[in-house]
């Protein structure tokens, strides 16, 4: 959050007491919040869960199901708690398309808590029988897993710290395992754990990290979790850029009162959920979510086509000085690169998706990416590449290689990521590399920065990121190194021109 924003005064702040004073044009909870009780604990209170889970659940509450309110728990930054607590958990969704702004105040989050400062309270809440679902958005790195294997990273510093004292966990796997241990001890049926992050088979990964963590601290608990707790997978989608001060000002003007932290999102939203909730669930299916036995095809399509294209746009754009996805889509070359990525490398790897034409889906993605009302920063998407490249692009590239085909665009994305790790373009522009592996990656880039062969060799050697099928594939390495040389010496436009028109 910007420090320049004025401190909202209590009198003019969004909150329960001022809901009735909102202008008629602003949508608001269609139910009595006082009657709503918590049925969900949500872990990871970023913008995404507020534009997605919060909105679907707000719609369910409006259907009259009063026992599915959410308590949001944050692991790290206290700012979101400080913003939402004085607002009774209320916040505004600003959805934007074709120059039209729509404001809606969401009431589904009944309370917000800090997993650090309020640890005992959070744990006590997670043990209550009325909490039947725990939802998660902590981004890829929050799972403390190894992206290459999908298993718990047992050497992760938070995991080793939590294993030393499993009753005071700080990590996601540690917290869920401890809450489940206490529920079991108290004879309370387990909650269902629903991951809403962009990981392939996110339910399976969550189950793997929680059950393994538990097994390491108490083998019996590990077995009980594996046998008794449901971890459905889900595919989540809504483009939600970080909120900026212009958005805050628009919301304040529209509400006639201050909202310290609204969320901005595109109108489009999609949620496909594996229907495995032994302890009950909100009727999300009645408000637009797809509940199905098999999420896999949907998730594969979305993770590869949407997120894979995002990452490709992000690295090339940061290098080229292009700030937003919409600006990238206005570039003469980048949309052509993305079309090749879809047609040549990704669509052939997506299994049939029920009721969906995948080519048409990518056409819709193009339109969504072009939405000029959404200032989605390419630098924001560039974060955590060590976690994102695998599921989004390297896994489908591996599939293509196994079929005897050479991936065409993925080596270019990997080259752009390698050049991005240098943190500057050598011409005075610089940026921050945000990544859980940043120290190691930027040290490598610093050492080999100008030498494409040495830089690519050193990065391909990181087995946590590059599976052997990629790092051991000579044509892939050669293509990547050539693109990297071109990016470092000739820059993005000349590289893309050569790539597209050679
Ligand atoms: C983006 C996603 O930041 C990123 O890595 O690709 O946050 C993307 O906007 C969402 O998954 C859209 O549903």
mmCIF file of N, CA, C and O in Angstrom, residues 336-423:
data_model
loop_
_atom_site.group_PDB
_atom_site.id
_atom_site.type_symbol
_atom_site.label_atom_id
_atom_site.label_comp_id
_atom_site.label_asym_id
_atom_site.label_seq_id
_atom_site.Cartn_x
_atom_site.Cartn_y
_atom_site.Cartn_z
ATOM 1 N N UNK A 336 1.529 -11.781 -31.385
ATOM 2 C CA UNK A 336 1.839 -12.840 -32.367
ATOM 3 C C UNK A 336 2.630 -13.965 -31.701
ATOM 4 O O UNK A 336 2.435 -15.151 -31.980
ATOM 5 N N UNK A 337 3.539 -13.563 -30.800
ATOM 6 C CA UNK A 337 4.331 -14.569 -30.077
ATOM 7 C C UNK A 337 3.381 -15.425 -29.222
ATOM 8 O O UNK A 337 3.498 -16.661 -29.180
ATOM 9 N N UNK A 338 2.443 -14.764 -28.564
ATOM 10 C CA UNK A 338 1.514 -15.486 -27.692
ATOM 11 C C UNK A 338 0.614 -16.424 -28.505
ATOM 12 O O UNK A 338 0.313 -17.534 -28.078
ATOM 13 N N UNK A 339 0.215 -15.988 -29.674
ATOM 14 C CA UNK A 339 -0.601 -16.878 -30.524
ATOM 15 C C UNK A 339 0.207 -18.142 -30.865
ATOM 16 O O UNK A 339 -0.302 -19.252 -30.817
ATOM 17 N N UNK A 340 1.493 -17.964 -31.191
ATOM 18 C CA UNK A 340 2.327 -19.150 -31.468
ATOM 19 C C UNK A 340 2.462 -20.026 -30.221
ATOM 20 O O UNK A 340 2.478 -21.247 -30.312
ATOM 21 N N UNK A 341 2.620 -19.370 -29.079
ATOM 22 C CA UNK A 341 2.744 -20.150 -27.838
ATOM 23 C C UNK A 341 1.514 -21.046 -27.678
ATOM 24 O O UNK A 341 1.630 -22.245 -27.402
ATOM 25 N N UNK A 342 0.345 -20.457 -27.840
ATOM 26 C CA UNK A 342 -0.885 -21.236 -27.698
ATOM 27 C C UNK A 342 -0.961 -22.339 -28.754
ATOM 28 O O UNK A 342 -1.127 -23.510 -28.435
ATOM 29 N N UNK A 343 -0.843 -21.915 -30.028
ATOM 30 C CA UNK A 343 -1.115 -22.860 -31.110
ATOM 31 C C UNK A 343 -0.050 -23.945 -31.215
ATOM 32 O O UNK A 343 -0.365 -25.111 -31.450
ATOM 33 N N UNK A 344 1.210 -23.562 -31.049
ATOM 34 C CA UNK A 344 2.286 -24.526 -31.313
ATOM 35 C C UNK A 344 2.658 -25.347 -30.082
ATOM 36 O O UNK A 344 2.940 -26.536 -30.188
ATOM 37 N N UNK A 345 2.683 -24.681 -28.904
ATOM 38 C CA UNK A 345 3.260 -25.362 -27.733
ATOM 39 C C UNK A 345 2.222 -25.829 -26.717
ATOM 40 O O UNK A 345 2.450 -26.829 -26.033
ATOM 41 N N UNK A 346 1.129 -25.090 -26.543
ATOM 42 C CA UNK A 346 0.264 -25.373 -25.391
ATOM 43 C C UNK A 346 -1.036 -26.096 -25.754
ATOM 44 O O UNK A 346 -1.345 -27.140 -25.164
ATOM 45 N N UNK A 347 -1.790 -25.574 -26.710
ATOM 46 C CA UNK A 347 -3.090 -26.201 -27.018
ATOM 47 C C UNK A 347 -2.924 -27.698 -27.328
ATOM 48 O O UNK A 347 -3.708 -28.515 -26.844
ATOM 49 N N UNK A 348 -1.886 -28.096 -28.079
ATOM 50 C CA UNK A 348 -1.755 -29.541 -28.352
ATOM 51 C C UNK A 348 -1.569 -30.392 -27.093
ATOM 52 O O UNK A 348 -1.718 -31.611 -27.156
ATOM 53 N N UNK A 349 -1.231 -29.774 -25.957
ATOM 54 C CA UNK A 349 -1.007 -30.571 -24.741
ATOM 55 C C UNK A 349 -2.236 -30.581 -23.811
ATOM 56 O O UNK A 349 -2.197 -31.217 -22.767
ATOM 57 N N UNK A 350 -3.277 -29.837 -24.177
ATOM 58 C CA UNK A 350 -4.451 -29.744 -23.280
ATOM 59 C C UNK A 350 -5.436 -30.857 -23.627
ATOM 60 O O UNK A 350 -5.817 -31.000 -24.792
ATOM 61 N N UNK A 351 -5.845 -31.656 -22.631
ATOM 62 C CA UNK A 351 -6.817 -32.715 -22.922
ATOM 63 C C UNK A 351 -8.182 -32.102 -23.253
ATOM 64 O O UNK A 351 -8.401 -30.913 -22.984
ATOM 65 N N UNK A 352 -9.104 -32.893 -23.820
ATOM 66 C CA UNK A 352 -10.435 -32.343 -24.105
ATOM 67 C C UNK A 352 -11.079 -31.794 -22.831
ATOM 68 O O UNK A 352 -11.018 -32.428 -21.782
ATOM 69 N N UNK A 353 -11.629 -30.586 -22.927
ATOM 70 C CA UNK A 353 -12.231 -29.938 -21.761
ATOM 71 C C UNK A 353 -13.745 -29.921 -21.961
ATOM 72 O O UNK A 353 -14.225 -29.373 -22.960
ATOM 73 N N UNK A 354 -14.508 -30.534 -21.034
ATOM 74 C CA UNK A 354 -15.964 -30.617 -21.218
ATOM 75 C C UNK A 354 -16.585 -29.261 -21.534
ATOM 76 O O UNK A 354 -16.317 -28.268 -20.851
ATOM 77 N N UNK A 355 -17.369 -29.222 -22.588
ATOM 78 C CA UNK A 355 -18.119 -28.017 -22.930
ATOM 79 C C UNK A 355 -17.271 -26.843 -23.368
ATOM 80 O O UNK A 355 -17.762 -25.714 -23.414
ATOM 81 N N UNK A 356 -16.000 -27.069 -23.697
ATOM 82 C CA UNK A 356 -15.119 -25.934 -24.008
ATOM 83 C C UNK A 356 -14.316 -26.185 -25.278
ATOM 84 O O UNK A 356 -13.732 -27.257 -25.452
ATOM 85 N N UNK A 357 -14.290 -25.177 -26.142
ATOM 86 C CA UNK A 357 -13.431 -25.215 -27.317
ATOM 87 C C UNK A 357 -12.152 -24.460 -26.926
ATOM 88 O O UNK A 357 -12.179 -23.248 -26.686
ATOM 89 N N UNK A 358 -11.053 -25.178 -26.829
ATOM 90 C CA UNK A 358 -9.839 -24.580 -26.258
ATOM 91 C C UNK A 358 -9.291 -23.456 -27.147
ATOM 92 O O UNK A 358 -8.766 -22.461 -26.641
ATOM 93 N N UNK A 359 -9.452 -23.579 -28.458
ATOM 94 C CA UNK A 359 -8.976 -22.505 -29.340
ATOM 95 C C UNK A 359 -9.801 -21.236 -29.081
ATOM 96 O O UNK A 359 -9.246 -20.130 -28.950
ATOM 97 N N UNK A 360 -11.115 -21.416 -28.962
ATOM 98 C CA UNK A 360 -11.974 -20.252 -28.664
ATOM 99 C C UNK A 360 -11.618 -19.677 -27.287
ATOM 100 O O UNK A 360 -11.627 -18.454 -27.088
ATOM 101 N N UNK A 361 -11.274 -20.556 -26.363
ATOM 102 C CA UNK A 361 -10.868 -20.098 -25.021
ATOM 103 C C UNK A 361 -9.658 -19.159 -25.119
ATOM 104 O O UNK A 361 -9.619 -18.113 -24.475
ATOM 105 N N UNK A 362 -8.698 -19.502 -25.980
ATOM 106 C CA UNK A 362 -7.521 -18.619 -26.103
ATOM 107 C C UNK A 362 -7.901 -17.293 -26.777
ATOM 108 O O UNK A 362 -7.320 -16.256 -26.474
ATOM 109 N N UNK A 363 -8.905 -17.346 -27.678
ATOM 110 C CA UNK A 363 -9.397 -16.093 -28.271
ATOM 111 C C UNK A 363 -9.990 -15.196 -27.190
ATOM 112 O O UNK A 363 -9.751 -13.984 -27.159
ATOM 113 N N UNK A 364 -10.743 -15.812 -26.279
ATOM 114 C CA UNK A 364 -11.318 -15.030 -25.169
ATOM 115 C C UNK A 364 -10.215 -14.491 -24.259
ATOM 116 O O UNK A 364 -10.302 -13.376 -23.750
ATOM 117 N N UNK A 365 -9.177 -15.299 -24.058
ATOM 118 C CA UNK A 365 -8.059 -14.827 -23.220
ATOM 119 C C UNK A 365 -7.437 -13.569 -23.817
ATOM 120 O O UNK A 365 -7.114 -12.615 -23.113
ATOM 121 N N UNK A 366 -7.285 -13.599 -25.152
ATOM 122 C CA UNK A 366 -6.681 -12.450 -25.818
ATOM 123 C C UNK A 366 -7.496 -11.196 -25.508
ATOM 124 O O UNK A 366 -6.933 -10.143 -25.169
ATOM 125 N N UNK A 367 -8.820 -11.318 -25.600
ATOM 126 C CA UNK A 367 -9.686 -10.162 -25.313
ATOM 127 C C UNK A 367 -9.547 -9.744 -23.846
ATOM 128 O O UNK A 367 -9.489 -8.554 -23.526
ATOM 129 N N UNK A 368 -9.463 -10.713 -22.956
ATOM 130 C CA UNK A 368 -9.318 -10.376 -21.527
ATOM 131 C C UNK A 368 -7.987 -9.661 -21.284
ATOM 132 O O UNK A 368 -7.915 -8.699 -20.526
ATOM 133 N N UNK A 369 -6.932 -10.145 -21.925
ATOM 134 C CA UNK A 369 -5.610 -9.519 -21.742
ATOM 135 C C UNK A 369 -5.611 -8.072 -22.272
ATOM 136 O O UNK A 369 -4.840 -7.243 -21.812
ATOM 137 N N UNK A 370 -6.464 -7.826 -23.284
ATOM 138 C CA UNK A 370 -6.468 -6.482 -23.892
ATOM 139 C C UNK A 370 -7.263 -5.474 -23.076
ATOM 140 O O UNK A 370 -7.227 -4.289 -23.368
ATOM 141 N N UNK A 371 -8.030 -5.906 -22.092
ATOM 142 C CA UNK A 371 -8.886 -5.004 -21.304
ATOM 143 C C UNK A 371 -8.056 -3.828 -20.769
ATOM 144 O O UNK A 371 -7.236 -3.980 -19.868
ATOM 145 N N UNK A 372 -8.254 -2.620 -21.334
ATOM 146 C CA UNK A 372 -7.389 -1.495 -20.953
ATOM 147 C C UNK A 372 -7.702 -0.959 -19.559
ATOM 148 O O UNK A 372 -6.909 -0.215 -18.982
ATOM 149 N N UNK A 373 -8.843 -1.348 -19.020
ATOM 150 C CA UNK A 373 -9.210 -0.877 -17.677
ATOM 151 C C UNK A 373 -8.462 -1.614 -16.577
ATOM 152 O O UNK A 373 -8.508 -1.218 -15.409
ATOM 153 N N UNK A 374 -7.788 -2.703 -16.939
ATOM 154 C CA UNK A 374 -7.085 -3.507 -15.940
ATOM 155 C C UNK A 374 -5.591 -3.236 -16.089
ATOM 156 O O UNK A 374 -4.966 -3.682 -17.045
ATOM 157 N N UNK A 375 -5.037 -2.484 -15.135
ATOM 158 C CA UNK A 375 -3.592 -2.196 -15.202
ATOM 159 C C UNK A 375 -2.827 -3.313 -14.483
ATOM 160 O O UNK A 375 -2.413 -3.173 -13.338
ATOM 161 N N UNK A 376 -2.688 -4.433 -15.172
ATOM 162 C CA UNK A 376 -2.033 -5.594 -14.564
ATOM 163 C C UNK A 376 -0.546 -5.489 -14.859
ATOM 164 O O UNK A 376 -0.114 -5.665 -16.008
ATOM 165 N N UNK A 377 0.244 -5.214 -13.849
ATOM 166 C CA UNK A 377 1.660 -4.933 -14.075
ATOM 167 C C UNK A 377 2.422 -6.205 -14.449
ATOM 168 O O UNK A 377 2.310 -7.239 -13.782
ATOM 169 N N UNK A 378 3.210 -6.076 -15.511
ATOM 170 C CA UNK A 378 4.004 -7.232 -15.943
ATOM 171 C C UNK A 378 5.035 -7.592 -14.862
ATOM 172 O O UNK A 378 5.356 -8.758 -14.685
ATOM 173 N N UNK A 379 5.482 -6.583 -14.118
ATOM 174 C CA UNK A 379 6.442 -6.864 -13.042
ATOM 175 C C UNK A 379 5.790 -7.708 -11.940
ATOM 176 O O UNK A 379 6.428 -8.577 -11.347
ATOM 177 N N UNK A 380 4.502 -7.456 -11.676
ATOM 178 C CA UNK A 380 3.788 -8.264 -10.670
ATOM 179 C C UNK A 380 3.776 -9.740 -11.104
ATOM 180 O O UNK A 380 4.072 -10.646 -10.320
ATOM 181 N N UNK A 381 3.463 -9.977 -12.359
ATOM 182 C CA UNK A 381 3.367 -11.368 -12.844
ATOM 183 C C UNK A 381 4.750 -12.018 -12.913
ATOM 184 O O UNK A 381 4.883 -13.235 -12.794
ATOM 185 N N UNK A 382 5.796 -11.191 -13.075
ATOM 186 C CA UNK A 382 7.158 -11.747 -13.199
ATOM 187 C C UNK A 382 7.656 -12.394 -11.904
ATOM 188 O O UNK A 382 8.635 -13.136 -11.916
ATOM 189 N N UNK A 383 6.963 -12.150 -10.794
ATOM 190 C CA UNK A 383 7.466 -12.669 -9.510
ATOM 191 C C UNK A 383 7.409 -14.201 -9.464
ATOM 192 O O UNK A 383 6.593 -14.824 -10.149
ATOM 193 N N UNK A 384 8.284 -14.784 -8.677
ATOM 194 C CA UNK A 384 8.244 -16.220 -8.358
ATOM 195 C C UNK A 384 8.361 -17.132 -9.586
ATOM 196 O O UNK A 384 7.750 -18.198 -9.641
ATOM 197 N N UNK A 385 9.145 -16.714 -10.562
ATOM 198 C CA UNK A 385 9.308 -17.536 -11.765
ATOM 199 C C UNK A 385 9.807 -18.942 -11.463
ATOM 200 O O UNK A 385 9.443 -19.892 -12.150
ATOM 201 N N UNK A 386 10.631 -19.089 -10.421
ATOM 202 C CA UNK A 386 11.154 -20.432 -10.098
ATOM 203 C C UNK A 386 10.008 -21.384 -9.769
ATOM 204 O O UNK A 386 10.120 -22.590 -9.971
ATOM 205 N N UNK A 387 8.903 -20.843 -9.289
ATOM 206 C CA UNK A 387 7.754 -21.672 -8.924
ATOM 207 C C UNK A 387 6.758 -21.810 -10.083
ATOM 208 O O UNK A 387 5.996 -22.770 -10.133
ATOM 209 N N UNK A 388 6.740 -20.785 -10.940
ATOM 210 C CA UNK A 388 5.678 -20.722 -11.946
ATOM 211 C C UNK A 388 6.056 -21.373 -13.272
ATOM 212 O O UNK A 388 5.199 -21.903 -13.974
ATOM 213 N N UNK A 389 7.344 -21.290 -13.664
ATOM 214 C CA UNK A 389 7.726 -21.756 -15.001
ATOM 215 C C UNK A 389 7.390 -23.229 -15.205
ATOM 216 O O UNK A 389 6.904 -23.622 -16.263
ATOM 217 N N UNK A 390 7.639 -24.035 -14.203
ATOM 218 C CA UNK A 390 7.430 -25.482 -14.336
ATOM 219 C C UNK A 390 5.994 -25.814 -14.709
ATOM 220 O O UNK A 390 5.710 -26.284 -15.823
ATOM 221 N N UNK A 391 5.036 -25.565 -13.780
ATOM 222 C CA UNK A 391 3.659 -25.958 -14.069
ATOM 223 C C UNK A 391 3.077 -25.291 -15.308
ATOM 224 O O UNK A 391 2.306 -25.900 -16.048
ATOM 225 N N UNK A 392 3.464 -24.041 -15.558
ATOM 226 C CA UNK A 392 2.836 -23.313 -16.652
ATOM 227 C C UNK A 392 3.403 -23.705 -18.017
ATOM 228 O O UNK A 392 2.671 -23.811 -18.990
ATOM 229 N N UNK A 393 4.748 -23.892 -18.070
ATOM 230 C CA UNK A 393 5.377 -24.009 -19.384
ATOM 231 C C UNK A 393 6.326 -25.193 -19.548
ATOM 232 O O UNK A 393 6.404 -25.782 -20.612
ATOM 233 N N UNK A 394 7.087 -25.532 -18.492
ATOM 234 C CA UNK A 394 8.076 -26.598 -18.687
ATOM 235 C C UNK A 394 7.406 -27.966 -18.770
ATOM 236 O O UNK A 394 7.834 -28.822 -19.541
ATOM 237 N N UNK A 395 6.339 -28.168 -17.998
ATOM 238 C CA UNK A 395 5.651 -29.466 -18.065
ATOM 239 C C UNK A 395 5.052 -29.689 -19.458
ATOM 240 O O UNK A 395 5.301 -30.729 -20.084
ATOM 241 N N UNK A 396 4.289 -28.707 -20.004
ATOM 242 C CA UNK A 396 3.825 -28.938 -21.379
ATOM 243 C C UNK A 396 4.969 -29.078 -22.389
ATOM 244 O O UNK A 396 4.868 -29.856 -23.343
ATOM 245 N N UNK A 397 6.082 -28.358 -22.165
ATOM 246 C CA UNK A 397 7.228 -28.501 -23.084
ATOM 247 C C UNK A 397 7.766 -29.930 -23.025
ATOM 248 O O UNK A 397 8.123 -30.520 -24.045
ATOM 249 N N UNK A 398 7.782 -30.490 -21.807
ATOM 250 C CA UNK A 398 8.242 -31.873 -21.650
ATOM 251 C C UNK A 398 7.342 -32.826 -22.435
ATOM 252 O O UNK A 398 7.810 -33.767 -23.083
ATOM 253 N N UNK A 399 6.034 -32.557 -22.375
ATOM 254 C CA UNK A 399 5.081 -33.402 -23.113
ATOM 255 C C UNK A 399 5.372 -33.323 -24.611
ATOM 256 O O UNK A 399 5.395 -34.337 -25.313
ATOM 257 N N UNK A 400 5.595 -32.119 -25.094
ATOM 258 C CA UNK A 400 5.879 -31.962 -26.530
ATOM 259 C C UNK A 400 7.165 -32.702 -26.905
ATOM 260 O O UNK A 400 7.224 -33.388 -27.931
ATOM 261 N N UNK A 401 8.178 -32.571 -26.067
ATOM 262 C CA UNK A 401 9.456 -33.235 -26.362
ATOM 263 C C UNK A 401 9.254 -34.751 -26.408
ATOM 264 O O UNK A 401 9.749 -35.432 -27.303
ATOM 265 N N UNK A 402 8.459 -35.259 -25.451
ATOM 266 C CA UNK A 402 8.220 -36.716 -25.419
ATOM 267 C C UNK A 402 7.493 -37.174 -26.676
ATOM 268 O O UNK A 402 7.605 -38.326 -27.093
ATOM 269 N N UNK A 403 6.739 -36.255 -27.299
ATOM 270 C CA UNK A 403 6.035 -36.604 -28.545
ATOM 271 C C UNK A 403 6.926 -36.398 -29.770
ATOM 272 O O UNK A 403 6.462 -36.484 -30.908
ATOM 273 N N UNK A 404 8.189 -36.037 -29.527
ATOM 274 C CA UNK A 404 9.114 -35.837 -30.638
ATOM 275 C C UNK A 404 9.010 -34.457 -31.276
ATOM 276 O O UNK A 404 9.518 -34.219 -32.370
ATOM 277 N N UNK A 405 8.321 -33.537 -30.606
ATOM 278 C CA UNK A 405 8.160 -32.180 -31.156
ATOM 279 C C UNK A 405 9.076 -31.201 -30.400
ATOM 280 O O UNK A 405 9.280 -31.355 -29.197
ATOM 281 N N UNK A 406 9.569 -30.194 -31.099
ATOM 282 C CA UNK A 406 10.407 -29.193 -30.430
ATOM 283 C C UNK A 406 9.535 -28.015 -30.004
ATOM 284 O O UNK A 406 8.910 -27.390 -30.857
ATOM 285 N N UNK A 407 9.456 -27.699 -28.707
ATOM 286 C CA UNK A 407 8.707 -26.516 -28.286
ATOM 287 C C UNK A 407 9.259 -25.272 -28.977
ATOM 288 O O UNK A 407 10.478 -25.119 -29.103
ATOM 289 N N UNK A 408 8.345 -24.416 -29.430
ATOM 290 C CA UNK A 408 8.811 -23.293 -30.239
ATOM 291 C C UNK A 408 8.994 -22.027 -29.402
ATOM 292 O O UNK A 408 10.009 -21.334 -29.523
ATOM 293 N N UNK A 409 8.013 -21.710 -28.567
ATOM 294 C CA UNK A 409 8.070 -20.430 -27.841
ATOM 295 C C UNK A 409 8.636 -20.598 -26.423
ATOM 296 O O UNK A 409 9.256 -19.685 -25.891
ATOM 297 N N UNK A 410 8.436 -21.767 -25.820
ATOM 298 C CA UNK A 410 8.872 -21.919 -24.419
ATOM 299 C C UNK A 410 10.373 -21.610 -24.252
ATOM 300 O O UNK A 410 10.752 -20.939 -23.286
ATOM 301 N N UNK A 411 11.265 -22.024 -25.176
ATOM 302 C CA UNK A 411 12.679 -21.638 -24.995
ATOM 303 C C UNK A 411 12.867 -20.119 -24.972
ATOM 304 O O UNK A 411 13.743 -19.603 -24.264
ATOM 305 N N UNK A 412 12.031 -19.401 -25.735
ATOM 306 C CA UNK A 412 12.115 -17.933 -25.734
ATOM 307 C C UNK A 412 11.697 -17.382 -24.365
ATOM 308 O O UNK A 412 12.338 -16.466 -23.830
ATOM 309 N N UNK A 413 10.627 -17.951 -23.792
ATOM 310 C CA UNK A 413 10.192 -17.513 -22.454
ATOM 311 C C UNK A 413 11.296 -17.772 -21.439
ATOM 312 O O UNK A 413 11.599 -16.928 -20.587
ATOM 313 N N UNK A 414 11.890 -18.954 -21.517
ATOM 314 C CA UNK A 414 12.941 -19.307 -20.553
ATOM 315 C C UNK A 414 14.129 -18.351 -20.727
ATOM 316 O O UNK A 414 14.698 -17.859 -19.742
ATOM 317 N N UNK A 415 14.463 -18.030 -21.966
ATOM 318 C CA UNK A 415 15.566 -17.089 -22.221
ATOM 319 C C UNK A 415 15.228 -15.716 -21.633
ATOM 320 O O UNK A 415 16.075 -15.056 -21.021
ATOM 321 N N UNK A 416 13.969 -15.290 -21.816
ATOM 322 C CA UNK A 416 13.569 -13.971 -21.290
ATOM 323 C C UNK A 416 13.651 -13.977 -19.767
ATOM 324 O O UNK A 416 14.093 -12.999 -19.153
ATOM 325 N N UNK A 417 13.242 -15.080 -19.157
ATOM 326 C CA UNK A 417 13.340 -15.180 -17.688
ATOM 327 C C UNK A 417 14.806 -15.108 -17.253
ATOM 328 O O UNK A 417 15.155 -14.423 -16.293
ATOM 329 N N UNK A 418 15.681 -15.787 -17.997
ATOM 330 C CA UNK A 418 17.114 -15.766 -17.649
ATOM 331 C C UNK A 418 17.670 -14.343 -17.748
ATOM 332 O O UNK A 418 18.410 -13.887 -16.871
ATOM 333 N N UNK A 419 17.288 -13.635 -18.813
ATOM 334 C CA UNK A 419 17.765 -12.254 -18.978
ATOM 335 C C UNK A 419 17.163 -11.357 -17.889
ATOM 336 O O UNK A 419 17.836 -10.461 -17.361
ATOM 337 N N UNK A 420 15.919 -11.626 -17.550
ATOM 338 C CA UNK A 420 15.204 -10.852 -16.509
ATOM 339 C C UNK A 420 15.937 -10.951 -15.163
ATOM 340 O O UNK A 420 15.982 -9.993 -14.390
ATOM 341 N N UNK A 421 16.514 -12.132 -14.890
ATOM 342 C CA UNK A 421 17.176 -12.346 -13.593
ATOM 343 C C UNK A 421 18.362 -11.401 -13.378
ATOM 344 O O UNK A 421 18.822 -11.234 -12.248
ATOM 345 N N UNK A 422 18.841 -10.763 -14.446
ATOM 346 C CA UNK A 422 19.948 -9.807 -14.287
ATOM 347 C C UNK A 422 19.493 -8.544 -13.563
ATOM 348 O O UNK A 422 20.316 -7.786 -13.069
ATOM 349 N N UNK A 423 18.192 -8.303 -13.554
ATOM 350 C CA UNK A 423 17.654 -7.183 -12.769
ATOM 351 C C UNK A 423 17.849 -5.823 -13.418
ATOM 352 O O UNK A 423 17.456 -4.804 -12.859
#
